[in-house]
Coordinates of C-alpha atoms in Angstrom, one line a residue:
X1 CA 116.1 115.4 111.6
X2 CA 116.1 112.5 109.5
X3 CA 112.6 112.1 107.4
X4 CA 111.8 108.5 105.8
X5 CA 108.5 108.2 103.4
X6 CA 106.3 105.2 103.5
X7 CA 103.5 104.5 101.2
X8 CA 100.8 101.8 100.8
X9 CA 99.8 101.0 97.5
X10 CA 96.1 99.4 96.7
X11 CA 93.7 99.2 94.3
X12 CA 92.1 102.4 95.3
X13 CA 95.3 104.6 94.8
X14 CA 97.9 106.0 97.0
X15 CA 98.2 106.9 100.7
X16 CA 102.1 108.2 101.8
X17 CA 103.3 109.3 105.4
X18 CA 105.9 111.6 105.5
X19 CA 107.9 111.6 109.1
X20 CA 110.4 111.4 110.8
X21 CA 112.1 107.8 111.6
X22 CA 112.1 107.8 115.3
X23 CA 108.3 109.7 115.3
X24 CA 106.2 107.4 112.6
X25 CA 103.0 107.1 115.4
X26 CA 103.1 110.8 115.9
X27 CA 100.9 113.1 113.6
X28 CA 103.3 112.8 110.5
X29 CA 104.9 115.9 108.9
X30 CA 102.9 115.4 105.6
X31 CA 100.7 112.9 104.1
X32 CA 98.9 112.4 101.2
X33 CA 96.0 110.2 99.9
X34 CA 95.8 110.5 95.9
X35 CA 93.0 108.1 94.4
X36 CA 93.6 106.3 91.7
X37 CA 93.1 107.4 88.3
X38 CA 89.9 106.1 86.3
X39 CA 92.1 103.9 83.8
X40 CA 95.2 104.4 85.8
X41 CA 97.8 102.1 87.1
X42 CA 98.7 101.4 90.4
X43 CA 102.4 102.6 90.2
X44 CA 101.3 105.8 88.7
X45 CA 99.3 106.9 91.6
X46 CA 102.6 105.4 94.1
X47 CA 105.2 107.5 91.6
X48 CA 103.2 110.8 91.9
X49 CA 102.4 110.2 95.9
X50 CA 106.5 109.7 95.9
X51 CA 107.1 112.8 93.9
X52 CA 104.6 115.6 96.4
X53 CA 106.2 114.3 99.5
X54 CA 109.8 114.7 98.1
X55 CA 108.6 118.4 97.1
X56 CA 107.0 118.9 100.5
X57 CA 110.3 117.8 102.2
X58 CA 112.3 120.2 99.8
X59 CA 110.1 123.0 101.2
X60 CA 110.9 122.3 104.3
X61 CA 114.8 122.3 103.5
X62 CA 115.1 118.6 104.4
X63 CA 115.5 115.8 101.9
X64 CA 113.7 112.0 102.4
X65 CA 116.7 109.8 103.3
X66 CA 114.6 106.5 102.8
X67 CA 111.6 105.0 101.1
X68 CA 109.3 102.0 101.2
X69 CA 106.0 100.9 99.8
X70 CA 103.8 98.7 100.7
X71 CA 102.2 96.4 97.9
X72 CA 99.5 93.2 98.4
X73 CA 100.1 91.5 95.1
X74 CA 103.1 90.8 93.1
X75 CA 101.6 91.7 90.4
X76 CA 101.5 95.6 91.8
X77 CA 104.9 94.9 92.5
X78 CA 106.3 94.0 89.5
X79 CA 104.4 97.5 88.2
X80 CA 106.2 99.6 90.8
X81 CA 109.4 98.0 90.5
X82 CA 109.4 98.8 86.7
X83 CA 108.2 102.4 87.2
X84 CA 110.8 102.7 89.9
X85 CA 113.6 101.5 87.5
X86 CA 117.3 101.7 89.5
X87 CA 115.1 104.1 92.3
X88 CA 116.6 103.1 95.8
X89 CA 112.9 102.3 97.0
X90 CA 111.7 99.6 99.0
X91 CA 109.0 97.3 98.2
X92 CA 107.4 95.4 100.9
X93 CA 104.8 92.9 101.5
X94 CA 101.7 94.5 103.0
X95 CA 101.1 92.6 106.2
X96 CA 104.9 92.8 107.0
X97 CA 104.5 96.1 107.3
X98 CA 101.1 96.0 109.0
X99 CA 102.2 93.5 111.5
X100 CA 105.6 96.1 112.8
X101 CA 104.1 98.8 113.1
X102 CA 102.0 97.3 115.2
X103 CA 104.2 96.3 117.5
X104 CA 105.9 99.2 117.3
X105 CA 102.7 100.8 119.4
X106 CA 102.0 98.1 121.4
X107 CA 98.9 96.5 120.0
X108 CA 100.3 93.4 118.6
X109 CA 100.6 90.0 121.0
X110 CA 104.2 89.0 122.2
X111 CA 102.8 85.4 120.8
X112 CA 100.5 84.2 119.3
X113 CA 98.7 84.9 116.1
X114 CA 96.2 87.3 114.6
X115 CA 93.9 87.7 111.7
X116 CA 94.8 90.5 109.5
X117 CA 91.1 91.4 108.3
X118 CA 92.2 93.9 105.3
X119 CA 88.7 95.8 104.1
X120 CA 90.0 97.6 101.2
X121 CA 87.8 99.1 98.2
X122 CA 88.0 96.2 95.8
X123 CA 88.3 93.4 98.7
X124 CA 89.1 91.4 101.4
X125 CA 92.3 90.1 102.2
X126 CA 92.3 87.9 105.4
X127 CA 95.4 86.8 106.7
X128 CA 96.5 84.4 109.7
X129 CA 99.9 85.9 110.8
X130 CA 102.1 84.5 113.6
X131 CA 102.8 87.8 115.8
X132 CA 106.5 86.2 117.1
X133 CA 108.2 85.2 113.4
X134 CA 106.2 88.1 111.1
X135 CA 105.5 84.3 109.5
X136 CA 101.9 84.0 107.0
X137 CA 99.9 81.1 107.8
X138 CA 97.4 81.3 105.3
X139 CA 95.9 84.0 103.3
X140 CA 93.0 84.4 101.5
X141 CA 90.9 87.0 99.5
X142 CA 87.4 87.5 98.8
X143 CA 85.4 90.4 96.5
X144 CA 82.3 89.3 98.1
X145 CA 82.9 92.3 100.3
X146 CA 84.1 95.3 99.5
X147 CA 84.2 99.6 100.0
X148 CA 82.7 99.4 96.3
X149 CA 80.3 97.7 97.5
X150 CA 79.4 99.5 100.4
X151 CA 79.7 102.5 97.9
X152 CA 76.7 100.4 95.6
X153 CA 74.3 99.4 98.5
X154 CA 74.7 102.8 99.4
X155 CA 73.7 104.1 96.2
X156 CA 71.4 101.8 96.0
X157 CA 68.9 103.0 99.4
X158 CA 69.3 106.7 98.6
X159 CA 67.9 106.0 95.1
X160 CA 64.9 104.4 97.2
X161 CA 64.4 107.7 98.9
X162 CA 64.9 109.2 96.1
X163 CA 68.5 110.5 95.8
X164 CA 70.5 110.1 92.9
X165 CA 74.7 109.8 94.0
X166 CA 77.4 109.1 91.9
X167 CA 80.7 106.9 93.7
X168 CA 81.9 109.8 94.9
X169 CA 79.4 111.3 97.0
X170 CA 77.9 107.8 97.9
X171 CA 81.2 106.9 99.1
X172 CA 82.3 110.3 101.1
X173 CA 78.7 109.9 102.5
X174 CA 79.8 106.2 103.9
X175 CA 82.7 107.6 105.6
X176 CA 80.9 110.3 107.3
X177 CA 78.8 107.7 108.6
X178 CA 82.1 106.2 109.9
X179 CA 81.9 109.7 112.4
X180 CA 78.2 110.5 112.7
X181 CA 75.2 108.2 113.4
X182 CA 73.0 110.3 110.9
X183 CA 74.0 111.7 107.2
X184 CA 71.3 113.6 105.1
X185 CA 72.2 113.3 101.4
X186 CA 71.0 115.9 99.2
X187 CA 70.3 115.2 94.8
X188 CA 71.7 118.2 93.7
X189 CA 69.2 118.1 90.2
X190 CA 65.9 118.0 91.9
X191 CA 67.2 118.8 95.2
X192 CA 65.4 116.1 96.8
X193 CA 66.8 114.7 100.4
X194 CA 67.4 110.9 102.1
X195 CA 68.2 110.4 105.6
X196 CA 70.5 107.4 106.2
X197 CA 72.1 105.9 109.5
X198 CA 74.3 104.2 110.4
X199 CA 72.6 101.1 111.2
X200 CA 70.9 101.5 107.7
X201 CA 73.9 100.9 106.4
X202 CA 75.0 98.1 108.7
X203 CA 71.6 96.2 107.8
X204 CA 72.4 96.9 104.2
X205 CA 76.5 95.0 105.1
X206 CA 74.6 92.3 107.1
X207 CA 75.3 89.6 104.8
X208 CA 78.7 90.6 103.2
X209 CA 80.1 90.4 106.9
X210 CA 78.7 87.3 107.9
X211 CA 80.2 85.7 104.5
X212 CA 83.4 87.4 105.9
X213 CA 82.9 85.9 109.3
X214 CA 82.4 82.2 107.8
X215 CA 85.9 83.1 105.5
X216 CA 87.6 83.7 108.6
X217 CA 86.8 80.5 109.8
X218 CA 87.8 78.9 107.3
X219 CA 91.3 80.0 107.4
X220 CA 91.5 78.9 110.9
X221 CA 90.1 75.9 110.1
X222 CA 93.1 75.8 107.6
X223 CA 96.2 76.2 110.0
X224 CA 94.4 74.9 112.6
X225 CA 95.4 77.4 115.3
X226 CA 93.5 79.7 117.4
X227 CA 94.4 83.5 116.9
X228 CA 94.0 85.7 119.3
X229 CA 92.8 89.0 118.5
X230 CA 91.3 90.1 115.1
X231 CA 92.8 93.7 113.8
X232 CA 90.4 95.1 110.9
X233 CA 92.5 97.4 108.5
X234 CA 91.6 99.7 105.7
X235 CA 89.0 102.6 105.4
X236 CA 85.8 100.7 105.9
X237 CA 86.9 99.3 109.2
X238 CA 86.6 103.6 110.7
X239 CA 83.1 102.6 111.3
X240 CA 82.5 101.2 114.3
X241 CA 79.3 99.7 114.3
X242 CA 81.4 97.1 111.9
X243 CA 83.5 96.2 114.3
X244 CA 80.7 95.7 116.7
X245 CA 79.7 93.3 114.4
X246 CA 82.6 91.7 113.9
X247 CA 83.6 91.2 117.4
X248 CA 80.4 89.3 117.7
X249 CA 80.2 87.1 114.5
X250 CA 84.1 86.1 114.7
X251 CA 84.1 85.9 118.9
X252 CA 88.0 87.5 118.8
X253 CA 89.1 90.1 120.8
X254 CA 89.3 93.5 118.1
X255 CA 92.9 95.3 117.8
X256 CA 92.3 98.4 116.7
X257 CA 94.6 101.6 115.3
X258 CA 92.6 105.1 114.9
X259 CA 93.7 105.7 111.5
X260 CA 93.4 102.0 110.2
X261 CA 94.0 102.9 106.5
X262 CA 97.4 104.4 107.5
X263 CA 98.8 101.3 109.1
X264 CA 100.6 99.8 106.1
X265 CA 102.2 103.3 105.4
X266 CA 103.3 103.9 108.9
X267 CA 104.5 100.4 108.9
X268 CA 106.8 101.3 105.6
X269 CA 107.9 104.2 107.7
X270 CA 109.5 101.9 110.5
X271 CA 110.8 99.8 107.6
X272 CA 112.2 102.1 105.6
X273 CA 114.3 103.6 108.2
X274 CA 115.8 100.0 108.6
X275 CA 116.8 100.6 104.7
X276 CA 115.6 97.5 103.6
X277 CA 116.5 95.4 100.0
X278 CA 114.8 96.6 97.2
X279 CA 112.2 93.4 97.7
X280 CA 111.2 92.5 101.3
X281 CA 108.8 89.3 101.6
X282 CA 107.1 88.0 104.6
X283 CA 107.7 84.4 105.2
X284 CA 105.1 81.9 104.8
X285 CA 104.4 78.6 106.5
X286 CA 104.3 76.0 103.5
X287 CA 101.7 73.3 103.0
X288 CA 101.9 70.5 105.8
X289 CA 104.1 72.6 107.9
X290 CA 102.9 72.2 111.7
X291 CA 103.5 75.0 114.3
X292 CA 104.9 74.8 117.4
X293 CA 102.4 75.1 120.3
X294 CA 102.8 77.9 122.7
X295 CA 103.9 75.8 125.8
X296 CA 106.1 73.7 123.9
X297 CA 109.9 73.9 124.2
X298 CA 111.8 73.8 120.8
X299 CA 114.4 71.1 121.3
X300 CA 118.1 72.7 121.7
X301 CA 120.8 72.3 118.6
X302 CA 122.7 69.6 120.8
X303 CA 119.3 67.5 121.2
X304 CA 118.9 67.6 117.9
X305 CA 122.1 66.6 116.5
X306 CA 122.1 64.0 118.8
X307 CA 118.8 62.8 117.7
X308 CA 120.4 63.1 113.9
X309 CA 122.8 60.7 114.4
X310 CA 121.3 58.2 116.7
X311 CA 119.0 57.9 113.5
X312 CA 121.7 57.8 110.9
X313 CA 123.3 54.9 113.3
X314 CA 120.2 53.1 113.0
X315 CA 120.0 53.4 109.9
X316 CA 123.3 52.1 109.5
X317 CA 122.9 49.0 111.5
X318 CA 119.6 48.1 109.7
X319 CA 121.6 48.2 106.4
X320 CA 124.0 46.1 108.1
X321 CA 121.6 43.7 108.8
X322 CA 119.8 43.6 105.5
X323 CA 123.6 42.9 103.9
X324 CA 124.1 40.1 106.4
X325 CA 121.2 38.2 105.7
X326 CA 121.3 38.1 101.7
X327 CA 118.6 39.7 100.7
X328 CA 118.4 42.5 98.2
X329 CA 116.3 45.8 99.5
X330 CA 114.2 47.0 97.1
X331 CA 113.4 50.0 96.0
X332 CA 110.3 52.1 97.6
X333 CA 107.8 51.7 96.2
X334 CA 106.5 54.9 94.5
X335 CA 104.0 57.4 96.1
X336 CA 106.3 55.8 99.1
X337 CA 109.4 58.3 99.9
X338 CA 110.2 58.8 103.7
X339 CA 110.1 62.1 104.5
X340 CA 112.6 64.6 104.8
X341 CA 113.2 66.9 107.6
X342 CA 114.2 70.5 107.3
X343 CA 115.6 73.1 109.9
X344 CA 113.7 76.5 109.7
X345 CA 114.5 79.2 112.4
X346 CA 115.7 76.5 115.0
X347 CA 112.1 73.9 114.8
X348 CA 111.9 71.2 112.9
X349 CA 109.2 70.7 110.0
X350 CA 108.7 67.9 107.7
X351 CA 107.8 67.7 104.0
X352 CA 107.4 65.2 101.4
X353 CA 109.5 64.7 98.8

């Protein structure tokens, strides 16, 4: 059996999926989730995540024939792509990899668009993703709301019950609440206990999702086209009295996988059994580009070479005309240039020079 390795790389750490190429939705041979390092560096959490998996596989006398990792900046790129050196690893954009796997189980829209609604530990990274081209329509990211600062509010209402938790415990205690309605937390110096729920905890979130809620407008507001379904991704988004929320603030349909923190890495699976370049970017819609709507038909090659030259013959017999009567033309003025059109995967766009 052939055994690919995908991991997602964040500001948190590590997560890896070890599989096989045909099986990455199944439970996965091996995985591993390796925090990051207080001081540490995204690639060294990504090298050492690399390095268990290859051991696991060893054990198991199979070898990993391919990897890819996820990455949501350029600039944690760049750091993996150093630490890699001549390393035949992948390195993918994050919602690329979000977006196939997917609709590799069926979740994702034919059509359409989503929002990407990306809850990691330092952040929020929306995105507005067409589901057809894997193209990015906008993006944006906020710290407003965070898993660190779940972590913090957390910390914050045991102290008031008087429970002291460092980030650790405050945040293993917000993921239970992700399972169970009701977690007791214990101060293990004076051995004092606080009872917190999990609608405690979604009073304490209130207004960090309803800033999130009026930032997701906003990037529709941007491209100006209706999504339809919201799919919230990382860790925080287990819980489910947040997607409740959600659902209700944003008024979108909610995709949802189980494990939403191991999308981008199964997605990096599916990708790295393709045995893709050692940099894989998602496309993105450039400013003043227009898309398409959904009932439209996208004029055939013929139409639009026709179209082409009826306009260059036009043009021509203006110029004609112009030369025929004496006058000069001038020269636009500036600010003025026509603008240009460009051919991108078979529909016409238009930019200004």
């Amino acid at each position: 059996m052939v055994l690919v390795l995908g991991v997602s790389a964040g500001a948190s750490g590590a997560r890896a999926v070890l599989t096989h190429s045909d099986q990455p939705h199944l439970p996965p041979v091996d995985r591993i989730r390796l925090p990051r390092r207080a001081g540490g560096s995204v690639d060294e959490a990504v090298l050492a995540a690399i390095r268990r998996l290859r051991v696991a596989a060893l054990a198991r006398d199979e070898c990993v024939t391919a990897t890819a990792v996820t990455c949501r900046s350029e600039v944690h790129a760049d750091a993996i792509r150093a630490a890699l050196g001549r390393s035949e690893v992948g390195i993918v954009d994050e919602p690329l990899a979000q977006l196939r796997y997917l609709r590799f189980t069926g979740l994702l829209p034919a059509s359409g668009t989503v929002i990407l609604y990306d809850l990691g530990c330092s952040g929020l990274t929306i995105t507005h993703a067409d589901c057809r081209t894997d193209t990015i329509l906008a993006s944006r990211r906020s710290t407003v709301l965070s898993g660190d600062g779940y972590d913090a509010l957390l910390r914050w209402q045991l102290a008031r019950g008087g429970v002291l938790a460092d980030a650790r415990t405050s945040r293993a205690h917000r993921e239970s609440l992700s399972r169970t309605r009701v977690v007791t937390a214990t101060d293990t110096d004076t051995g004092g206990r606080a009872v917190v729920t999990r609608s405690d905890l979604a009073e304490l979130c209130e207004a960090g999702l309803h800033h999130s809620a009026s930032f997701v407008r906003q990037v529709i507001e941007e491209t100006g086209v209706r999504p339809d379904a919201l799919v919230p991704l990382g860790g925080c988004s287990r819980n489910p009295t947040l997607r409740e929320d959600l659902a209700q603030l944003i008024g979108l349909p909610i995709v949802y996988d189980p494990e939403p923190d191991y999308v981008s890495a199964r997605g990096a699976v599916l990708l790295a059994a393709q045995r893709p370049p050692a940099r894989l970017r998602m496309r993105r819609l450039y400013a003043g580009a227009t898309l398409a709507t959904r009932d439209s038909q996208r004029p055939g090659r013929r139409k639009l070479l026709a179209a082409v030259a009826v306009t260059a013959t036009l043009g021509g017999a203006v110029a004609g005309l112009l030369g025929t009567d004496g006058t000069t033309a001038r020269p636009p003025e500036r600010g003025t240039a026509p603008t240009t059109a460009q051919l991108t995967d078979g529909s016409l766009h238009y930019k200004q020079n």
